[in-house]
PDB file of C-alpha atoms in Angstrom:
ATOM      1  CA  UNK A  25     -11.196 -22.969   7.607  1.00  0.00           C
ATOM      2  CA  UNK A  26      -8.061 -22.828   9.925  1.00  0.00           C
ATOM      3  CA  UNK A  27      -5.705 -19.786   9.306  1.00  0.00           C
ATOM      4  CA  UNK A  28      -3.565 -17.895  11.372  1.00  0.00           C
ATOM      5  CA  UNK A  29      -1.269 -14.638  11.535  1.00  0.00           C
ATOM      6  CA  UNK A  30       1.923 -17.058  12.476  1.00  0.00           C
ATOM      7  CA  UNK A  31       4.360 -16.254   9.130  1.00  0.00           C
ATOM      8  CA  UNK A  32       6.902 -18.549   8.057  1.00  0.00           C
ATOM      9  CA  UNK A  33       9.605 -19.147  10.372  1.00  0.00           C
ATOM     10  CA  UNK A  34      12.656 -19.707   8.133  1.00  0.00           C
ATOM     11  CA  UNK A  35      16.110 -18.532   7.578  1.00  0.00           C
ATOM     12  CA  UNK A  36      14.548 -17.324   4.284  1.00  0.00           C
ATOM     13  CA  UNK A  37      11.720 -15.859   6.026  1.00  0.00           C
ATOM     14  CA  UNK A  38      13.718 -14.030   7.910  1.00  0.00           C
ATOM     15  CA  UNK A  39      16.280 -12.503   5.450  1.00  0.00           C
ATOM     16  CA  UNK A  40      12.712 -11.527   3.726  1.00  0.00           C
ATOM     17  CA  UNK A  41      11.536  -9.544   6.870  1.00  0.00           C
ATOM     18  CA  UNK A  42      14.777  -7.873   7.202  1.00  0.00           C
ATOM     19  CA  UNK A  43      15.345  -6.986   3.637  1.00  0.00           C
ATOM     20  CA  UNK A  44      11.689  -5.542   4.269  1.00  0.00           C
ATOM     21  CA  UNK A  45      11.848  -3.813   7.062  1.00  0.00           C
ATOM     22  CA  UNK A  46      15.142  -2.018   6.691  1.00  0.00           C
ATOM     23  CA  UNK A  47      14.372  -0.342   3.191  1.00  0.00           C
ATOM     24  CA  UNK A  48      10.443   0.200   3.642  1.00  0.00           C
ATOM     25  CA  UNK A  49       8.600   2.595   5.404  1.00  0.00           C
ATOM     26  CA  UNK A  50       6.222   1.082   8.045  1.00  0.00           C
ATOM     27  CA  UNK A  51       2.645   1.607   5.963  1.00  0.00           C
ATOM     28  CA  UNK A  52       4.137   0.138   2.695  1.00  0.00           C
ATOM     29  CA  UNK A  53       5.686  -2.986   5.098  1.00  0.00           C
ATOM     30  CA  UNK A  54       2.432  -3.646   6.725  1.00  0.00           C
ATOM     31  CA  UNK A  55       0.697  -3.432   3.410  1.00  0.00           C
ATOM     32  CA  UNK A  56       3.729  -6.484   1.853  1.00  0.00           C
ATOM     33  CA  UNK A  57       2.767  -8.663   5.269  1.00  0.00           C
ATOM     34  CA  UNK A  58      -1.209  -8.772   5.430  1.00  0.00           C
ATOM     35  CA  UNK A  59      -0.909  -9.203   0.970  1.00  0.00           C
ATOM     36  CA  UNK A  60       0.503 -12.346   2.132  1.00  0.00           C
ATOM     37  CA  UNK A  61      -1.821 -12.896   5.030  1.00  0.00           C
ATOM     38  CA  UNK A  62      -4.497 -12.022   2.378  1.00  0.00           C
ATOM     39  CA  UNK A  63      -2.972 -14.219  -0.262  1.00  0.00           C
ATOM     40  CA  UNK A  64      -3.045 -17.400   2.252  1.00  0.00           C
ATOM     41  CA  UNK A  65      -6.490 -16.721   2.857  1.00  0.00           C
ATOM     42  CA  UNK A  66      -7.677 -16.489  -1.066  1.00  0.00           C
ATOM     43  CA  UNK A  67      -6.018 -19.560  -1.404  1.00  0.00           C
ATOM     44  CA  UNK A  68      -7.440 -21.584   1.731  1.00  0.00           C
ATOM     45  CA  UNK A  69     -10.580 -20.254   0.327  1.00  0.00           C
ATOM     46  CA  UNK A  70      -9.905 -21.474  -3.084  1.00  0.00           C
ATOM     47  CA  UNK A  71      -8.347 -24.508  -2.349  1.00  0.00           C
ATOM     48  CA  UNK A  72      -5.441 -23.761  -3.436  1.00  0.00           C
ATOM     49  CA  UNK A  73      -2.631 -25.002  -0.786  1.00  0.00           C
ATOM     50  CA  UNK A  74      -3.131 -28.702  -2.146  1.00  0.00           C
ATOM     51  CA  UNK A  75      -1.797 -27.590  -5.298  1.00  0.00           C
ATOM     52  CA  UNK A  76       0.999 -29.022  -6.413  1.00  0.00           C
ATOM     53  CA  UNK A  77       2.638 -25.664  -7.338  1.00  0.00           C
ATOM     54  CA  UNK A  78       1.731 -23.680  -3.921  1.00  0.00           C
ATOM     55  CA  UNK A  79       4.370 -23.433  -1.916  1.00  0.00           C
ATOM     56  CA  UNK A  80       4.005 -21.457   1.298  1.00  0.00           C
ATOM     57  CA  UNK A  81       7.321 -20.010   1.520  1.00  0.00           C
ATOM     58  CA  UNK A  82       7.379 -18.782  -2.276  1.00  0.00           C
ATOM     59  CA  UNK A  83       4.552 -17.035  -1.664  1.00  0.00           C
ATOM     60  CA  UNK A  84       5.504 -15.536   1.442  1.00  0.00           C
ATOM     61  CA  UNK A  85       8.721 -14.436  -0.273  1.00  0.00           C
ATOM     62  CA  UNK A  86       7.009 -12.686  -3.330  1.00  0.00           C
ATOM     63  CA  UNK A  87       3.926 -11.368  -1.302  1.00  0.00           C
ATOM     64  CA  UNK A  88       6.537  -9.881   1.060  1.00  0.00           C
ATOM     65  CA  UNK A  89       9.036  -8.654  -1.465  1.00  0.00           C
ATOM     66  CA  UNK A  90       6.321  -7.476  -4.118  1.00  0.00           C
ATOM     67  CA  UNK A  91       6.616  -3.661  -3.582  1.00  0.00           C
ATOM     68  CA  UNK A  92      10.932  -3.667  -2.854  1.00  0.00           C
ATOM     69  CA  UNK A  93      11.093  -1.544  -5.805  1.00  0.00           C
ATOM     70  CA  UNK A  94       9.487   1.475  -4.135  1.00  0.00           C
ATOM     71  CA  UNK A  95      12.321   1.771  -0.967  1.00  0.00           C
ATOM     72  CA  UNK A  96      15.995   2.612  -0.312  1.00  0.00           C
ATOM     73  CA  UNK A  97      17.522   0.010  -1.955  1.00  0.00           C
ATOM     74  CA  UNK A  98      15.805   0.653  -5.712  1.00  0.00           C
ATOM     75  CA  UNK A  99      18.189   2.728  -7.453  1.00  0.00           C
ATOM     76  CA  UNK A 100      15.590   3.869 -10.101  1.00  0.00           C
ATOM     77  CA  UNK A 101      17.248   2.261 -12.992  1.00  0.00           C
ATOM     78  CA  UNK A 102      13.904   0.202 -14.267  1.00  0.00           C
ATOM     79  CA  UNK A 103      10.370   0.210 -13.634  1.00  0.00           C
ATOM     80  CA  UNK A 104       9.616  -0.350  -9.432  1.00  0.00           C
ATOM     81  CA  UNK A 105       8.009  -3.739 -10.484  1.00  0.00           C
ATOM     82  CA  UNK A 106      11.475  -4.852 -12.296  1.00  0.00           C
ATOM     83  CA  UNK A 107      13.704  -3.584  -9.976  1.00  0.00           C
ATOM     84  CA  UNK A 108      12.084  -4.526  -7.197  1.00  0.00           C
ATOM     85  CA  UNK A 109      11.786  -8.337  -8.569  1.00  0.00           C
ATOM     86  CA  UNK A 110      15.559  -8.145  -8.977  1.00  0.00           C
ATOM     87  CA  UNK A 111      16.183  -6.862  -5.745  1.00  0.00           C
ATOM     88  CA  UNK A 112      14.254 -10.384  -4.463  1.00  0.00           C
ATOM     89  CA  UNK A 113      16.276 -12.454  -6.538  1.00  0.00           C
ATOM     90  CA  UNK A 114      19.094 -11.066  -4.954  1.00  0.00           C
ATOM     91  CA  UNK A 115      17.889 -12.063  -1.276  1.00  0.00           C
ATOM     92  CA  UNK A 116      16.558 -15.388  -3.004  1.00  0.00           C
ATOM     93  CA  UNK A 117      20.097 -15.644  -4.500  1.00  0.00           C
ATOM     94  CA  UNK A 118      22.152 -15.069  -1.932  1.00  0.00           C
ATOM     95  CA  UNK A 119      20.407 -17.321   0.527  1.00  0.00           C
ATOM     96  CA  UNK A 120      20.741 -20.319  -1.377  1.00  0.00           C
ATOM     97  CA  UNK A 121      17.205 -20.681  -3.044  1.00  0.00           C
ATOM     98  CA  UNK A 122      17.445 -22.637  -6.134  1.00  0.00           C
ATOM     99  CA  UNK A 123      17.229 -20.683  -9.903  1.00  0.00           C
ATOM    100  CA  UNK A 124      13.923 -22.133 -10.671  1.00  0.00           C
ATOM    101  CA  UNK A 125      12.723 -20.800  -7.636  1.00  0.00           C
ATOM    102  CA  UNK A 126      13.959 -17.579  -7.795  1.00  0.00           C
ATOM    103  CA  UNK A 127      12.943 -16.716 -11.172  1.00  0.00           C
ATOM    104  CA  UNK A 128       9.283 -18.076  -9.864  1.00  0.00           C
ATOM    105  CA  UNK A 129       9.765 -15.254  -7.519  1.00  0.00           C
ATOM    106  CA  UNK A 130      11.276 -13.090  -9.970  1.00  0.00           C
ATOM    107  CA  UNK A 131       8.286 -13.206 -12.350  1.00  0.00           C
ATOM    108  CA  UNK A 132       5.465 -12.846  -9.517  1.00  0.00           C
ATOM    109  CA  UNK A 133       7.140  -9.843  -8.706  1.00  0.00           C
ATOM    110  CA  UNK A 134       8.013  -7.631 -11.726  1.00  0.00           C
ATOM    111  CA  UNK A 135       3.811  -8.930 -13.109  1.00  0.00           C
ATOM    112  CA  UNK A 136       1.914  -8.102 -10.324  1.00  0.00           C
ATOM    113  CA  UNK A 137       0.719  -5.011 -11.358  1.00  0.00           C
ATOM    114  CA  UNK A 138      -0.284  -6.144 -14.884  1.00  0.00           C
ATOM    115  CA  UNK A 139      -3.899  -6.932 -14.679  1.00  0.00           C
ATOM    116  CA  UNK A 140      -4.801 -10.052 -17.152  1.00  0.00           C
ATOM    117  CA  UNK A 141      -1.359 -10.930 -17.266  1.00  0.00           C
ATOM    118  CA  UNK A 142      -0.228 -12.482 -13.896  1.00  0.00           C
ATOM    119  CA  UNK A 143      -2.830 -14.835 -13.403  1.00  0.00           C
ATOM    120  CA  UNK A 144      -2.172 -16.548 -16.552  1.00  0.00           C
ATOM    121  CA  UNK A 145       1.814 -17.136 -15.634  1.00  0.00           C
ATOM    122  CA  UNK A 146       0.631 -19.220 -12.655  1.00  0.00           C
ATOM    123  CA  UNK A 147      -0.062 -19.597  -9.208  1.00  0.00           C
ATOM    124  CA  UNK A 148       2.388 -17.741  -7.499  1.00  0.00           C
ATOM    125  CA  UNK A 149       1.987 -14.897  -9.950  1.00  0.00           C
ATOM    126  CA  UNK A 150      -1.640 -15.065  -9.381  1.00  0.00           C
ATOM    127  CA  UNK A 151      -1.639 -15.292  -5.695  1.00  0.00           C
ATOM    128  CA  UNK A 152       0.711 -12.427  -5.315  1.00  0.00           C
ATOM    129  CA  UNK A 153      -0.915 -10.169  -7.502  1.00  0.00           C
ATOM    130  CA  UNK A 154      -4.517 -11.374  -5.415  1.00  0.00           C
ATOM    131  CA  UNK A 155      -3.108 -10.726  -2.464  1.00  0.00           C
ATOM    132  CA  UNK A 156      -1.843  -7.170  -2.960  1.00  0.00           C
ATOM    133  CA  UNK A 157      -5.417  -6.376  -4.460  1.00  0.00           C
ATOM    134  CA  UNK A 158      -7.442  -7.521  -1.881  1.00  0.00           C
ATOM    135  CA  UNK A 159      -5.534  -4.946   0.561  1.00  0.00           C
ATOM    136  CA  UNK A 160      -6.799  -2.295  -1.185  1.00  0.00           C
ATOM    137  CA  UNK A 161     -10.346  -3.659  -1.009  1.00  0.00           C
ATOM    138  CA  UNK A 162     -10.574  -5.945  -3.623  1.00  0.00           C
ATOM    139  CA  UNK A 163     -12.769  -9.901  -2.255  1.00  0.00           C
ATOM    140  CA  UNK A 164     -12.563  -7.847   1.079  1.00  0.00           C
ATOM    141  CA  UNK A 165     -15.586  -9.930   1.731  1.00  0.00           C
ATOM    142  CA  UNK A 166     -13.180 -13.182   2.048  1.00  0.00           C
ATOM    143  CA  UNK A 167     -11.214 -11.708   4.950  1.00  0.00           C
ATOM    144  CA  UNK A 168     -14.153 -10.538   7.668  1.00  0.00           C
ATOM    145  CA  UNK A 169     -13.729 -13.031  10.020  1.00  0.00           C
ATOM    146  CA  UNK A 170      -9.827 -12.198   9.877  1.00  0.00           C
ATOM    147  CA  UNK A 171      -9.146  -8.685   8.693  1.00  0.00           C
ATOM    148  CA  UNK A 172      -9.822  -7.137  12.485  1.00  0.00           C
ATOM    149  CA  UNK A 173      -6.426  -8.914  13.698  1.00  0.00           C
ATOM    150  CA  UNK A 174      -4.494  -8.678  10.449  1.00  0.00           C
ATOM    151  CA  UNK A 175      -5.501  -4.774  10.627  1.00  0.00           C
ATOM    152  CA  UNK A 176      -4.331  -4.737  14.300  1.00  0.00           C
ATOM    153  CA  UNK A 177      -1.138  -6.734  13.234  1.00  0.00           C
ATOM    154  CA  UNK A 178      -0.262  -4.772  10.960  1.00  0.00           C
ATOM    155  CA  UNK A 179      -1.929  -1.083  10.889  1.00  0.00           C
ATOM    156  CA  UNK A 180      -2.704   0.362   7.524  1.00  0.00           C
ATOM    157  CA  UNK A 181      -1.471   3.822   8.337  1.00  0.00           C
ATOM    158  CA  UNK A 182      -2.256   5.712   4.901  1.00  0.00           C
ATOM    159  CA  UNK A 183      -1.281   2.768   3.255  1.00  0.00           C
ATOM    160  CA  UNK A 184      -2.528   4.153  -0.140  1.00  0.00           C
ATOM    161  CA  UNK A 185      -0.986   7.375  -0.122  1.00  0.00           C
ATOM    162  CA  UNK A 186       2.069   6.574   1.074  1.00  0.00           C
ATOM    163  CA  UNK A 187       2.427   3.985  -1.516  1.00  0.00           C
ATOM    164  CA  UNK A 188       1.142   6.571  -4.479  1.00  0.00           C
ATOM    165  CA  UNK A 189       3.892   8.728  -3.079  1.00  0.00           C
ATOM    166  CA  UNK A 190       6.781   6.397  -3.545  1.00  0.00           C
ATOM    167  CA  UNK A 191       5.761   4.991  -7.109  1.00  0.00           C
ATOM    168  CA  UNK A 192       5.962   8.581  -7.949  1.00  0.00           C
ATOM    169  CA  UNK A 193       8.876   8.876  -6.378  1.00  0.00           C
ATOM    170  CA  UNK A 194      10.502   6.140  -7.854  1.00  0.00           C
ATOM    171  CA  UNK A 195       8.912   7.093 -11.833  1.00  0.00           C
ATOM    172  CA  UNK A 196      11.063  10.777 -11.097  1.00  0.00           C
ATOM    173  CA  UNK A 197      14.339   9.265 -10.881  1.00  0.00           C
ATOM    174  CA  UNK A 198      15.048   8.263 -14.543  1.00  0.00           C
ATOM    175  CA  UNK A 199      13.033   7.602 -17.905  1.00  0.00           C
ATOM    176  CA  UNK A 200      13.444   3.980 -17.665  1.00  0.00           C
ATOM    177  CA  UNK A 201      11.625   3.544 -14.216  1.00  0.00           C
ATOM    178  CA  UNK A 202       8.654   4.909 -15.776  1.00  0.00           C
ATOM    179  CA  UNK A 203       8.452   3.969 -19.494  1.00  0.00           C
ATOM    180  CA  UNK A 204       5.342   4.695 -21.228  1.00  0.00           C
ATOM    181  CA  UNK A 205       2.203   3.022 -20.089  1.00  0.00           C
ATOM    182  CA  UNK A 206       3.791   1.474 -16.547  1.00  0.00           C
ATOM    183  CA  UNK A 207       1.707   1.955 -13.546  1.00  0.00           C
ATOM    184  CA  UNK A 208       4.405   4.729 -12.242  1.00  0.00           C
ATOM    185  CA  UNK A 209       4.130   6.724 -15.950  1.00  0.00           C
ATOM    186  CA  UNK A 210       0.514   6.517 -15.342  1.00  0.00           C
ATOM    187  CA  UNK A 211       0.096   7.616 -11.387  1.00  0.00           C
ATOM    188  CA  UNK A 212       2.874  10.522 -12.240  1.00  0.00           C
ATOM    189  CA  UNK A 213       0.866  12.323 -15.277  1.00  0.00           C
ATOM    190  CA  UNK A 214      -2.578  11.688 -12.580  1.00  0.00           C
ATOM    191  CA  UNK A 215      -0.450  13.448  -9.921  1.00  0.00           C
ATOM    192  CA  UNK A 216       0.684  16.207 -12.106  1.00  0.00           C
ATOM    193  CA  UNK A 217      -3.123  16.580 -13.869  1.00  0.00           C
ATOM    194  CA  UNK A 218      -5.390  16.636 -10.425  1.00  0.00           C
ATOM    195  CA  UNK A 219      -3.138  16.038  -7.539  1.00  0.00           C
ATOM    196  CA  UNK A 220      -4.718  13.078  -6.711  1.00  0.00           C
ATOM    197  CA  UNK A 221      -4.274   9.570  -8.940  1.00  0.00           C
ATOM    198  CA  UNK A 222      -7.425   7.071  -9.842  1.00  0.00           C
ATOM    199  CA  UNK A 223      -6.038   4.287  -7.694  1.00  0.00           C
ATOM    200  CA  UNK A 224      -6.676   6.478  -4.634  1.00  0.00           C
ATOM    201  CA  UNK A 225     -10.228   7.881  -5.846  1.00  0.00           C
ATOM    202  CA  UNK A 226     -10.396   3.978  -6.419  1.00  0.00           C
ATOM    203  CA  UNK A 227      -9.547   2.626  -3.187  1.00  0.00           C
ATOM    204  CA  UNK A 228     -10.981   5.187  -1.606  1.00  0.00           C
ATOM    205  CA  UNK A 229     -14.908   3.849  -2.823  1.00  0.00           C
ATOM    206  CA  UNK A 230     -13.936   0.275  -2.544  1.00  0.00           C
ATOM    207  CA  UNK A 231     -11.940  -0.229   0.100  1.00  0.00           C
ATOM    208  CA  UNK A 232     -14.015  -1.094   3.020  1.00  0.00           C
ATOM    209  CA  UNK A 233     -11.265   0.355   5.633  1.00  0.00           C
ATOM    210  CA  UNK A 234     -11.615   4.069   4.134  1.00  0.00           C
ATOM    211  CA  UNK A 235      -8.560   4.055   1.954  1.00  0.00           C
TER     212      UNK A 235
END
């Protein structure tokens, strides 16, 4: 199977990276790049890039953009998922992608947390939510013969935590970004209980890079 590290060179691409990289800390960046890198891989591995409904650049642009809703530019007033999909369709927007495409992107973002929901709304839903999973540990098997330069890409640095930390950050600034039952309602009342939320303790015995 061919892959490689090279991303998408685009003026799309590159609005993504900067969007990215100017309203993300470092860990949570890395972790939006190699859930792409990851993504690509589940679907080489699938067979998924003949599809008729894979396109490399959407899922670059959702895998990237997926966690925009815990940085600088969120605001707080919806869930991180939400605001962070409309915070994509903004870059999307604004660069000229058309509607269909951005709500594609749209919808990939604001599901992929919700477990037996994304993969039924598609493949780009499906790949994106894949993708972030698998950084945490999830088919790590499918990315051995890869995950050594992804990792050295694009260094975890406490990946986990530091993403805990700003979905609990984000859930503090108003009822509506953490209604009941969202992932940020549910890591804040974990915090608050033990000091430590079940997606760490989680990652923490899957994850085969110790976090």
């Amino acid at each position: 199977m061919e892959f490689s590290l090279d991303l998408p060179c685009t003026s799309l691409a590159d609005a993504v990276m900067a969007v990215v990289w100017s309203s993300l800390p470092e860990p949570i960046a890395n972790h939006s790049v190699r859930s792409f890198l990851f993504a690509e891989l589940l679907a080489k591995h699938q067979g998924l890039t003949n599809d008729p409904d894979y396109d490399r650049e959407l899922v670059f642009a959702a895998s990237v953009m997926h966690d925009l809703g815990t940085g600088s530019r969120a605001t707080g007033r919806a869930r991180f998922e939400v605001e962070g999909a409309d915070i994509a369709a903004e870059v999307l927007t604004r660069h000229g992608a058309p509607a269909v495409n951005v709500d594609r992107v749209w919808e990939a973002i604001a599901f992929h947390t919700s477990e037996g929901i994304a993969e039924r709304r598609g493949l780009l839903p499906y790949l994106t939510a894949e993708g972030s999973k698998m950084d945490i540990g999830y088919n790590a098997d499918l990315t051995d013969e890869y995950q050594a330069a992804i990792h050295a890409a694009y260094p975890r640095l406490n990946m986990v935590k530091v993403l805990t930390d700003a979905i609990v950050d984000h859930a503090a600034r108003s009822d509506d970004s953490a209604p009941i039952f969202s992932l940020g309602n549910l890591l804040t009342k974990e915090r608050q209980a033990t000091g430590i939320t079940e997606l760490e303790l989680l990652t923490a015995g899957v994850s085969p890079w110790g976090e």
